[in-house]
PDB file of N, CA and C in Angstrom:
ATOM      1  N   ARG A  25      89.511-127.713 123.962  1.00 86.00           N
ATOM      2  CA  ARG A  25      90.617-127.256 124.788  1.00 86.00           C
ATOM      3  C   ARG A  25      90.179-126.173 125.756  1.00 86.00           C
ATOM      4  N   LYS A  26      89.184-125.432 125.347  1.00 89.00           N
ATOM      5  CA  LYS A  26      88.706-124.322 126.173  1.00 89.00           C
ATOM      6  C   LYS A  26      88.094-124.811 127.489  1.00 89.00           C
ATOM      7  N   GLU A  27      87.534-126.025 127.484  1.00 93.00           N
ATOM      8  CA  GLU A  27      86.898-126.562 128.687  1.00 93.00           C
ATOM      9  C   GLU A  27      87.889-127.224 129.636  1.00 93.00           C
ATOM     10  N   ILE A  28      89.072-127.553 129.179  1.00 94.00           N
ATOM     11  CA  ILE A  28      90.029-128.299 130.000  1.00 94.00           C
ATOM     12  C   ILE A  28      90.302-127.620 131.340  1.00 94.00           C
ATOM     13  N   PRO A  29      90.548-126.307 131.385  1.00 95.00           N
ATOM     14  CA  PRO A  29      90.767-125.694 132.704  1.00 95.00           C
ATOM     15  C   PRO A  29      89.578-125.887 133.653  1.00 95.00           C
ATOM     16  N   HIS A  30      88.356-125.852 133.110  1.00 94.00           N
ATOM     17  CA  HIS A  30      87.165-126.089 133.939  1.00 94.00           C
ATOM     18  C   HIS A  30      87.172-127.517 134.483  1.00 94.00           C
ATOM     19  N   PHE A  31      87.499-128.463 133.624  1.00 94.00           N
ATOM     20  CA  PHE A  31      87.520-129.864 134.045  1.00 94.00           C
ATOM     21  C   PHE A  31      88.570-130.098 135.125  1.00 94.00           C
ATOM     22  N   ILE A  32      89.716-129.469 134.988  1.00 95.00           N
ATOM     23  CA  ILE A  32      90.777-129.603 135.992  1.00 95.00           C
ATOM     24  C   ILE A  32      90.283-129.098 137.344  1.00 95.00           C
ATOM     25  N   ILE A  33      89.648-127.938 137.345  1.00 95.00           N
ATOM     26  CA  ILE A  33      89.127-127.353 138.586  1.00 95.00           C
ATOM     27  C   ILE A  33      88.048-128.241 139.195  1.00 95.00           C
ATOM     28  N   LEU A  34      87.106-128.696 138.375  1.00 93.00           N
ATOM     29  CA  LEU A  34      86.016-129.537 138.886  1.00 93.00           C
ATOM     30  C   LEU A  34      86.534-130.862 139.425  1.00 93.00           C
ATOM     31  N   TYR A  35      87.500-131.442 138.754  1.00 93.00           N
ATOM     32  CA  TYR A  35      88.076-132.706 139.223  1.00 93.00           C
ATOM     33  C   TYR A  35      88.747-132.501 140.575  1.00 93.00           C
ATOM     34  N   GLU A  36      89.510-131.444 140.725  1.00 94.00           N
ATOM     35  CA  GLU A  36      90.161-131.151 142.008  1.00 94.00           C
ATOM     36  C   GLU A  36      89.117-130.947 143.106  1.00 94.00           C
ATOM     37  N   LYS A  37      88.072-130.232 142.780  1.00 94.00           N
ATOM     38  CA  LYS A  37      87.059-129.854 143.764  1.00 94.00           C
ATOM     39  C   LYS A  37      86.196-131.031 144.228  1.00 94.00           C
ATOM     40  N   TYR A  38      85.875-131.950 143.322  1.00 91.00           N
ATOM     41  CA  TYR A  38      84.884-132.982 143.635  1.00 91.00           C
ATOM     42  C   TYR A  38      85.410-134.414 143.687  1.00 91.00           C
ATOM     43  N   ARG A  39      86.650-134.648 143.388  1.00 90.00           N
ATOM     44  CA  ARG A  39      87.119-136.036 143.337  1.00 90.00           C
ATOM     45  C   ARG A  39      87.070-136.728 144.692  1.00 90.00           C
ATOM     46  N   ASP A  40      87.237-135.988 145.776  1.00 91.00           N
ATOM     47  CA  ASP A  40      87.159-136.604 147.103  1.00 91.00           C
ATOM     48  C   ASP A  40      85.728-136.961 147.496  1.00 91.00           C
ATOM     49  N   GLU A  41      84.755-136.490 146.714  1.00 89.00           N
ATOM     50  CA  GLU A  41      83.349-136.821 146.954  1.00 89.00           C
ATOM     51  C   GLU A  41      82.884-137.980 146.077  1.00 89.00           C
ATOM     52  N   GLY A  42      83.819-138.588 145.370  1.00 84.00           N
ATOM     53  CA  GLY A  42      83.469-139.727 144.536  1.00 84.00           C
ATOM     54  C   GLY A  42      83.377-139.415 143.054  1.00 84.00           C
ATOM     55  N   PHE A  43      83.595-138.159 142.688  1.00 88.00           N
ATOM     56  CA  PHE A  43      83.540-137.781 141.277  1.00 88.00           C
ATOM     57  C   PHE A  43      84.768-138.311 140.550  1.00 88.00           C
ATOM     58  N   GLN A  44      84.520-138.896 139.402  1.00 87.00           N
ATOM     59  CA  GLN A  44      85.618-139.361 138.560  1.00 87.00           C
ATOM     60  C   GLN A  44      85.480-138.715 137.190  1.00 87.00           C
ATOM     61  N   MET A  45      86.602-138.374 136.623  1.00 88.00           N
ATOM     62  CA  MET A  45      86.615-137.766 135.298  1.00 88.00           C
ATOM     63  C   MET A  45      87.485-138.612 134.398  1.00 88.00           C
ATOM     64  N   LEU A  46      87.060-138.732 133.172  1.00 88.00           N
ATOM     65  CA  LEU A  46      87.834-139.454 132.170  1.00 88.00           C
ATOM     66  C   LEU A  46      87.762-138.655 130.879  1.00 88.00           C
ATOM     67  N   GLY A  47      88.905-138.234 130.402  1.00 90.00           N
ATOM     68  CA  GLY A  47      88.966-137.556 129.115  1.00 90.00           C
ATOM     69  C   GLY A  47      89.132-138.595 128.024  1.00 90.00           C
ATOM     70  N   VAL A  48      88.406-138.435 126.954  1.00 88.00           N
ATOM     71  CA  VAL A  48      88.506-139.366 125.830  1.00 88.00           C
ATOM     72  C   VAL A  48      89.050-138.583 124.640  1.00 88.00           C
ATOM     73  N   THR A  49      90.122-139.096 124.070  1.00 87.00           N
ATOM     74  CA  THR A  49      90.756-138.424 122.943  1.00 87.00           C
ATOM     75  C   THR A  49      90.556-139.232 121.669  1.00 87.00           C
ATOM     76  N   LEU A  50      90.428-138.548 120.577  1.00 83.00           N
ATOM     77  CA  LEU A  50      90.315-139.243 119.299  1.00 83.00           C
ATOM     78  C   LEU A  50      91.680-139.456 118.660  1.00 83.00           C
ATOM     79  N   ASP A  51      92.717-138.901 119.282  1.00 85.00           N
ATOM     80  CA  ASP A  51      94.093-139.106 118.818  1.00 85.00           C
ATOM     81  C   ASP A  51      94.520-140.519 119.209  1.00 85.00           C
ATOM     82  N   LYS A  52      95.088-141.251 118.293  1.00 88.00           N
ATOM     83  CA  LYS A  52      95.477-142.646 118.544  1.00 88.00           C
ATOM     84  C   LYS A  52      96.935-142.792 118.989  1.00 88.00           C
ATOM     85  N   ASP A  53      97.711-141.725 118.886  1.00 91.00           N
ATOM     86  CA  ASP A  53      99.132-141.789 119.201  1.00 91.00           C
ATOM     87  C   ASP A  53      99.361-141.511 120.692  1.00 91.00           C
ATOM     88  N   LYS A  54      99.843-142.523 121.425  1.00 93.00           N
ATOM     89  CA  LYS A  54     100.019-142.400 122.874  1.00 93.00           C
ATOM     90  C   LYS A  54     100.969-141.271 123.253  1.00 93.00           C
ATOM     91  N   THR A  55     102.030-141.103 122.492  1.00 95.00           N
ATOM     92  CA  THR A  55     102.991-140.044 122.798  1.00 95.00           C
ATOM     93  C   THR A  55     102.344-138.668 122.658  1.00 95.00           C
ATOM     94  N   SER A  56     101.555-138.489 121.618  1.00 95.00           N
ATOM     95  CA  SER A  56     100.858-137.212 121.420  1.00 95.00           C
ATOM     96  C   SER A  56      99.883-136.936 122.558  1.00 95.00           C
ATOM     97  N   VAL A  57      99.199-137.977 123.008  1.00 93.00           N
ATOM     98  CA  VAL A  57      98.240-137.827 124.105  1.00 93.00           C
ATOM     99  C   VAL A  57      98.975-137.440 125.387  1.00 93.00           C
ATOM    100  N   LYS A  58     100.080-138.093 125.671  1.00 95.00           N
ATOM    101  CA  LYS A  58     100.872-137.755 126.866  1.00 95.00           C
ATOM    102  C   LYS A  58     101.390-136.328 126.789  1.00 95.00           C
ATOM    103  N   ASP A  59     101.872-135.929 125.629  1.00 96.00           N
ATOM    104  CA  ASP A  59     102.365-134.560 125.448  1.00 96.00           C
ATOM    105  C   ASP A  59     101.242-133.540 125.642  1.00 96.00           C
ATOM    106  N   PHE A  60     100.069-133.848 125.106  1.00 94.00           N
ATOM    107  CA  PHE A  60      98.907-132.975 125.248  1.00 94.00           C
ATOM    108  C   PHE A  60      98.535-132.822 126.725  1.00 94.00           C
ATOM    109  N   ALA A  61      98.493-133.936 127.448  1.00 95.00           N
ATOM    110  CA  ALA A  61      98.149-133.910 128.871  1.00 95.00           C
ATOM    111  C   ALA A  61      99.154-133.071 129.654  1.00 95.00           C
ATOM    112  N   ARG A  62     100.402-133.229 129.337  1.00 96.00           N
ATOM    113  CA  ARG A  62     101.453-132.470 130.019  1.00 96.00           C
ATOM    114  C   ARG A  62     101.332-130.971 129.688  1.00 96.00           C
ATOM    115  N   GLU A  63     101.120-130.658 128.419  1.00 96.00           N
ATOM    116  CA  GLU A  63     101.020-129.260 127.989  1.00 96.00           C
ATOM    117  C   GLU A  63      99.874-128.524 128.673  1.00 96.00           C
ATOM    118  N   TYR A  64      98.753-129.214 128.872  1.00 95.00           N
ATOM    119  CA  TYR A  64      97.572-128.587 129.464  1.00 95.00           C
ATOM    120  C   TYR A  64      97.408-128.897 130.955  1.00 95.00           C
ATOM    121  N   ASN A  65      98.413-129.533 131.556  1.00 96.00           N
ATOM    122  CA  ASN A  65      98.392-129.863 132.995  1.00 96.00           C
ATOM    123  C   ASN A  65      97.151-130.656 133.386  1.00 96.00           C
ATOM    124  N   ILE A  66      96.761-131.588 132.561  1.00 95.00           N
ATOM    125  CA  ILE A  66      95.566-132.395 132.815  1.00 95.00           C
ATOM    126  C   ILE A  66      95.842-133.338 133.982  1.00 95.00           C
ATOM    127  N   ASN A  67      94.966-133.284 134.984  1.00 94.00           N
ATOM    128  CA  ASN A  67      95.144-134.051 136.215  1.00 94.00           C
ATOM    129  C   ASN A  67      94.195-135.245 136.321  1.00 94.00           C
ATOM    130  N   TYR A  68      93.519-135.571 135.252  1.00 91.00           N
ATOM    131  CA  TYR A  68      92.599-136.705 135.228  1.00 91.00           C
ATOM    132  C   TYR A  68      93.033-137.652 134.107  1.00 91.00           C
ATOM    133  N   PRO A  69      92.623-138.922 134.183  1.00 92.00           N
ATOM    134  CA  PRO A  69      93.060-139.890 133.169  1.00 92.00           C
ATOM    135  C   PRO A  69      92.473-139.597 131.790  1.00 92.00           C
ATOM    136  N   LEU A  70      93.250-139.940 130.773  1.00 92.00           N
ATOM    137  CA  LEU A  70      92.808-139.826 129.382  1.00 92.00           C
ATOM    138  C   LEU A  70      92.744-141.218 128.767  1.00 92.00           C
ATOM    139  N   LEU A  71      91.745-141.434 127.950  1.00 89.00           N
ATOM    140  CA  LEU A  71      91.510-142.728 127.320  1.00 89.00           C
ATOM    141  C   LEU A  71      91.573-142.583 125.806  1.00 89.00           C
ATOM    142  N   ILE A  72      92.291-143.496 125.177  1.00 91.00           N
ATOM    143  CA  ILE A  72      92.218-143.636 123.725  1.00 91.00           C
ATOM    144  C   ILE A  72      91.189-144.741 123.498  1.00 91.00           C
ATOM    145  N   PRO A  73      90.000-144.405 122.989  1.00 88.00           N
ATOM    146  CA  PRO A  73      88.916-145.380 122.940  1.00 88.00           C
ATOM    147  C   PRO A  73      89.101-146.448 121.868  1.00 88.00           C
ATOM    148  N   ASP A  74      88.524-147.609 122.166  1.00 88.00           N
ATOM    149  CA  ASP A  74      88.468-148.647 121.140  1.00 88.00           C
ATOM    150  C   ASP A  74      87.136-148.507 120.393  1.00 88.00           C
ATOM    151  N   LYS A  75      86.899-149.379 119.442  1.00 88.00           N
ATOM    152  CA  LYS A  75      85.687-149.284 118.620  1.00 88.00           C
ATOM    153  C   LYS A  75      84.419-149.440 119.451  1.00 88.00           C
ATOM    154  N   LYS A  76      84.466-150.282 120.488  1.00 89.00           N
ATOM    155  CA  LYS A  76      83.287-150.497 121.324  1.00 89.00           C
ATOM    156  C   LYS A  76      82.885-149.207 122.047  1.00 89.00           C
ATOM    157  N   VAL A  77      83.852-148.515 122.611  1.00 85.00           N
ATOM    158  CA  VAL A  77      83.556-147.261 123.308  1.00 85.00           C
ATOM    159  C   VAL A  77      82.952-146.255 122.337  1.00 85.00           C
ATOM    160  N   LEU A  78      83.547-146.131 121.173  1.00 83.00           N
ATOM    161  CA  LEU A  78      83.016-145.190 120.184  1.00 83.00           C
ATOM    162  C   LEU A  78      81.602-145.566 119.755  1.00 83.00           C
ATOM    163  N   LYS A  79      81.342-146.854 119.632  1.00 86.00           N
ATOM    164  CA  LYS A  79      80.002-147.318 119.253  1.00 86.00           C
ATOM    165  C   LYS A  79      79.002-147.034 120.376  1.00 86.00           C
ATOM    166  N   ASP A  80      79.391-147.336 121.615  1.00 84.00           N
ATOM    167  CA  ASP A  80      78.493-147.149 122.757  1.00 84.00           C
ATOM    168  C   ASP A  80      78.073-145.694 122.943  1.00 84.00           C
ATOM    169  N   TYR A  81      78.974-144.777 122.650  1.00 82.00           N
ATOM    170  CA  TYR A  81      78.682-143.364 122.864  1.00 82.00           C
ATOM    171  C   TYR A  81      78.280-142.639 121.589  1.00 82.00           C
ATOM    172  N   GLY A  82      78.167-143.368 120.513  1.00 78.00           N
ATOM    173  CA  GLY A  82      77.707-142.776 119.265  1.00 78.00           C
ATOM    174  C   GLY A  82      78.815-142.036 118.557  1.00 78.00           C
ATOM    175  N   PRO A  83      78.553-141.648 117.342  1.00 77.00           N
ATOM    176  CA  PRO A  83      79.592-140.942 116.597  1.00 77.00           C
ATOM    177  C   PRO A  83      79.859-139.563 117.211  1.00 77.00           C
ATOM    178  N   ILE A  84      81.119-139.241 117.339  1.00 80.00           N
ATOM    179  CA  ILE A  84      81.512-137.919 117.817  1.00 80.00           C
ATOM    180  C   ILE A  84      81.830-137.107 116.562  1.00 80.00           C
ATOM    181  N   ILE A  85      80.947-136.187 116.240  1.00 82.00           N
ATOM    182  CA  ILE A  85      81.148-135.417 115.013  1.00 82.00           C
ATOM    183  C   ILE A  85      81.555-133.978 115.297  1.00 82.00           C
ATOM    184  N   TYR A  86      81.502-133.584 116.562  1.00 85.00           N
ATOM    185  CA  TYR A  86      81.888-132.233 116.933  1.00 85.00           C
ATOM    186  C   TYR A  86      82.705-132.296 118.209  1.00 85.00           C
ATOM    187  N   ILE A  87      83.771-131.526 118.259  1.00 86.00           N
ATOM    188  CA  ILE A  87      84.612-131.480 119.451  1.00 86.00           C
ATOM    189  C   ILE A  87      84.549-130.061 119.998  1.00 86.00           C
ATOM    190  N   PRO A  88      84.246-129.879 121.279  1.00 88.00           N
ATOM    191  CA  PRO A  88      84.115-130.941 122.262  1.00 88.00           C
ATOM    192  C   PRO A  88      82.709-131.527 122.308  1.00 88.00           C
ATOM    193  N   THR A  89      82.642-132.785 122.620  1.00 88.00           N
ATOM    194  CA  THR A  89      81.413-133.463 123.005  1.00 88.00           C
ATOM    195  C   THR A  89      81.667-133.999 124.399  1.00 88.00           C
ATOM    196  N   THR A  90      80.801-133.654 125.326  1.00 90.00           N
ATOM    197  CA  THR A  90      81.003-134.013 126.726  1.00 90.00           C
ATOM    198  C   THR A  90      79.822-134.823 127.221  1.00 90.00           C
ATOM    199  N   PHE A  91      80.118-135.939 127.865  1.00 89.00           N
ATOM    200  CA  PHE A  91      79.098-136.782 128.475  1.00 89.00           C
ATOM    201  C   PHE A  91      79.227-136.673 129.986  1.00 89.00           C
ATOM    202  N   VAL A  92      78.106-136.513 130.655  1.00 90.00           N
ATOM    203  CA  VAL A  92      78.066-136.584 132.111  1.00 90.00           C
ATOM    204  C   VAL A  92      77.401-137.918 132.410  1.00 90.00           C
ATOM    205  N   VAL A  93      78.160-138.811 133.045  1.00 88.00           N
ATOM    206  CA  VAL A  93      77.726-140.198 133.228  1.00 88.00           C
ATOM    207  C   VAL A  93      77.702-140.522 134.716  1.00 88.00           C
ATOM    208  N   SER A  94      76.646-141.190 135.160  1.00 88.00           N
ATOM    209  CA  SER A  94      76.552-141.590 136.565  1.00 88.00           C
ATOM    210  C   SER A  94      77.495-142.755 136.838  1.00 88.00           C
ATOM    211  N   SER A  95      77.678-143.056 138.117  1.00 85.00           N
ATOM    212  CA  SER A  95      78.613-144.129 138.486  1.00 85.00           C
ATOM    213  C   SER A  95      78.160-145.496 137.986  1.00 85.00           C
ATOM    214  N   ASP A  96      76.865-145.641 137.683  1.00 87.00           N
ATOM    215  CA  ASP A  96      76.383-146.924 137.157  1.00 87.00           C
ATOM    216  C   ASP A  96      76.340-146.949 135.624  1.00 87.00           C
ATOM    217  N   GLY A  97      76.909-145.913 134.991  1.00 85.00           N
ATOM    218  CA  GLY A  97      77.035-145.910 133.537  1.00 85.00           C
ATOM    219  C   GLY A  97      75.908-145.232 132.774  1.00 85.00           C
ATOM    220  N   TYR A  98      74.928-144.680 133.479  1.00 87.00           N
ATOM    221  CA  TYR A  98      73.815-143.994 132.826  1.00 87.00           C
ATOM    222  C   TYR A  98      74.291-142.645 132.272  1.00 87.00           C
ATOM    223  N   ILE A  99      74.007-142.372 131.002  1.00 87.00           N
ATOM    224  CA  ILE A  99      74.361-141.078 130.413  1.00 87.00           C
ATOM    225  C   ILE A  99      73.311-140.062 130.858  1.00 87.00           C
ATOM    226  N   TYR A 100      73.704-139.232 131.809  1.00 89.00           N
ATOM    227  CA  TYR A 100      72.822-138.230 132.402  1.00 89.00           C
ATOM    228  C   TYR A 100      72.608-137.062 131.440  1.00 89.00           C
ATOM    229  N   LYS A 101      73.687-136.588 130.841  1.00 90.00           N
ATOM    230  CA  LYS A 101      73.598-135.484 129.889  1.00 90.00           C
ATOM    231  C   LYS A 101      74.677-135.647 128.824  1.00 90.00           C
ATOM    232  N   LYS A 102      74.407-135.090 127.660  1.00 90.00           N
ATOM    233  CA  LYS A 102      75.390-135.028 126.580  1.00 90.00           C
ATOM    234  C   LYS A 102      75.391-133.595 126.065  1.00 90.00           C
ATOM    235  N   TYR A 103      76.571-133.018 126.000  1.00 90.00           N
ATOM    236  CA  TYR A 103      76.718-131.657 125.503  1.00 90.00           C
ATOM    237  C   TYR A 103      77.584-131.664 124.261  1.00 90.00           C
ATOM    238  N   VAL A 104      77.130-130.991 123.237  1.00 90.00           N
ATOM    239  CA  VAL A 104      77.916-130.829 122.019  1.00 90.00           C
ATOM    240  C   VAL A 104      78.278-129.351 121.940  1.00 90.00           C
ATOM    241  N   GLY A 105      79.567-129.085 121.919  1.00 91.00           N
ATOM    242  CA  GLY A 105      80.042-127.709 121.912  1.00 91.00           C
ATOM    243  C   GLY A 105      80.433-127.253 123.306  1.00 91.00           C
ATOM    244  N   TYR A 106      81.068-126.109 123.347  1.00 93.00           N
ATOM    245  CA  TYR A 106      81.575-125.548 124.599  1.00 93.00           C
ATOM    246  C   TYR A 106      80.444-125.255 125.573  1.00 93.00           C
ATOM    247  N   GLN A 107      80.689-125.563 126.840  1.00 93.00           N
ATOM    248  CA  GLN A 107      79.769-125.239 127.922  1.00 93.00           C
ATOM    249  C   GLN A 107      80.569-124.565 129.034  1.00 93.00           C
ATOM    250  N   PRO A 108      79.979-123.611 129.738  1.00 94.00           N
ATOM    251  CA  PRO A 108      80.695-122.993 130.851  1.00 94.00           C
ATOM    252  C   PRO A 108      80.809-123.964 132.032  1.00 94.00           C
ATOM    253  N   GLU A 109      81.768-123.702 132.879  1.00 93.00           N
ATOM    254  CA  GLU A 109      82.023-124.553 134.048  1.00 93.00           C
ATOM    255  C   GLU A 109      80.769-124.740 134.897  1.00 93.00           C
ATOM    256  N   SER A 110      79.964-123.691 135.041  1.00 95.00           N
ATOM    257  CA  SER A 110      78.778-123.750 135.900  1.00 95.00           C
ATOM    258  C   SER A 110      77.788-124.828 135.455  1.00 95.00           C
ATOM    259  N   VAL A 111      77.693-125.080 134.175  1.00 95.00           N
ATOM    260  CA  VAL A 111      76.786-126.118 133.662  1.00 95.00           C
ATOM    261  C   VAL A 111      77.209-127.484 134.192  1.00 95.00           C
ATOM    262  N   PHE A 112      78.494-127.782 134.074  1.00 93.00           N
ATOM    263  CA  PHE A 112      78.992-129.074 134.542  1.00 93.00           C
ATOM    264  C   PHE A 112      78.926-129.181 136.061  1.00 93.00           C
ATOM    265  N   GLU A 113      79.198-128.084 136.747  1.00 95.00           N
ATOM    266  CA  GLU A 113      79.166-128.131 138.209  1.00 95.00           C
ATOM    267  C   GLU A 113      77.761-128.440 138.716  1.00 95.00           C
ATOM    268  N   GLU A 114      76.749-127.850 138.107  1.00 96.00           N
ATOM    269  CA  GLU A 114      75.368-128.153 138.511  1.00 96.00           C
ATOM    270  C   GLU A 114      75.044-129.628 138.280  1.00 96.00           C
ATOM    271  N   ASP A 115      75.454-130.164 137.138  1.00 94.00           N
ATOM    272  CA  ASP A 115      75.237-131.585 136.862  1.00 94.00           C
ATOM    273  C   ASP A 115      75.938-132.457 137.901  1.00 94.00           C
ATOM    274  N   LEU A 116      77.179-132.107 138.229  1.00 93.00           N
ATOM    275  CA  LEU A 116      77.936-132.895 139.205  1.00 93.00           C
ATOM    276  C   LEU A 116      77.270-132.863 140.570  1.00 93.00           C
ATOM    277  N   LYS A 117      76.842-131.701 140.996  1.00 94.00           N
ATOM    278  CA  LYS A 117      76.171-131.585 142.295  1.00 94.00           C
ATOM    279  C   LYS A 117      74.918-132.459 142.327  1.00 94.00           C
ATOM    280  N   THR A 118      74.153-132.427 141.248  1.00 94.00           N
ATOM    281  CA  THR A 118      72.930-133.228 141.177  1.00 94.00           C
ATOM    282  C   THR A 118      73.240-134.718 141.250  1.00 94.00           C
ATOM    283  N   LEU A 119      74.185-135.169 140.438  1.00 91.00           N
ATOM    284  CA  LEU A 119      74.522-136.596 140.424  1.00 91.00           C
ATOM    285  C   LEU A 119      75.134-137.054 141.740  1.00 91.00           C
ATOM    286  N   LEU A 120      76.033-136.267 142.310  1.00 92.00           N
ATOM    287  CA  LEU A 120      76.657-136.654 143.580  1.00 92.00           C
ATOM    288  C   LEU A 120      75.620-136.715 144.694  1.00 92.00           C
ATOM    289  N   ALA A 121      74.658-135.796 144.701  1.00 92.00           N
ATOM    290  CA  ALA A 121      73.592-135.823 145.708  1.00 92.00           C
ATOM    291  C   ALA A 121      72.736-137.076 145.554  1.00 92.00           C
ATOM    292  N   ARG A 122      72.422-137.453 144.329  1.00 90.00           N
ATOM    293  CA  ARG A 122      71.630-138.671 144.089  1.00 90.00           C
ATOM    294  C   ARG A 122      72.369-139.915 144.564  1.00 90.00           C
ATOM    295  N   GLU A 123      73.668-139.935 144.350  1.00 85.00           N
ATOM    296  CA  GLU A 123      74.439-141.129 144.689  1.00 85.00           C
ATOM    297  C   GLU A 123      74.701-141.248 146.182  1.00 85.00           C
ATOM    298  N   ARG A 124      74.520-140.175 146.927  1.00 84.00           N
ATOM    299  CA  ARG A 124      74.681-140.227 148.386  1.00 84.00           C
ATOM    300  C   ARG A 124      73.455-140.834 149.059  1.00 84.00           C
ATOM    301  N   ARG A 125      72.340-140.880 148.351  1.00 81.00           N
ATOM    302  CA  ARG A 125      71.086-141.384 148.952  1.00 81.00           C
ATOM    303  C   ARG A 125      71.133-142.863 149.156  1.00 81.00           C
TER     304      ARG A 125
END
């Protein structure tokens, strides 16, 4: 939850440059997910993953776990635990610059 404000800011700042954000929740109840998004003013889509998504990204044993993924699906970085906004912003700048080439 501590990273959500950072994600909101980064999504606002970079979405017009092609950046996409997807939050993945382990909660299976759609109403709870909608309430959570509303409570935290989340401005990016949230996904309730199926078994395939969970398998593809490995077991999530610590929250937060954050994946930085390129537009072609390559997992550029994986972070377990809280990270400051600057860490994600540097990753985004790097990936967006690569994709402009």
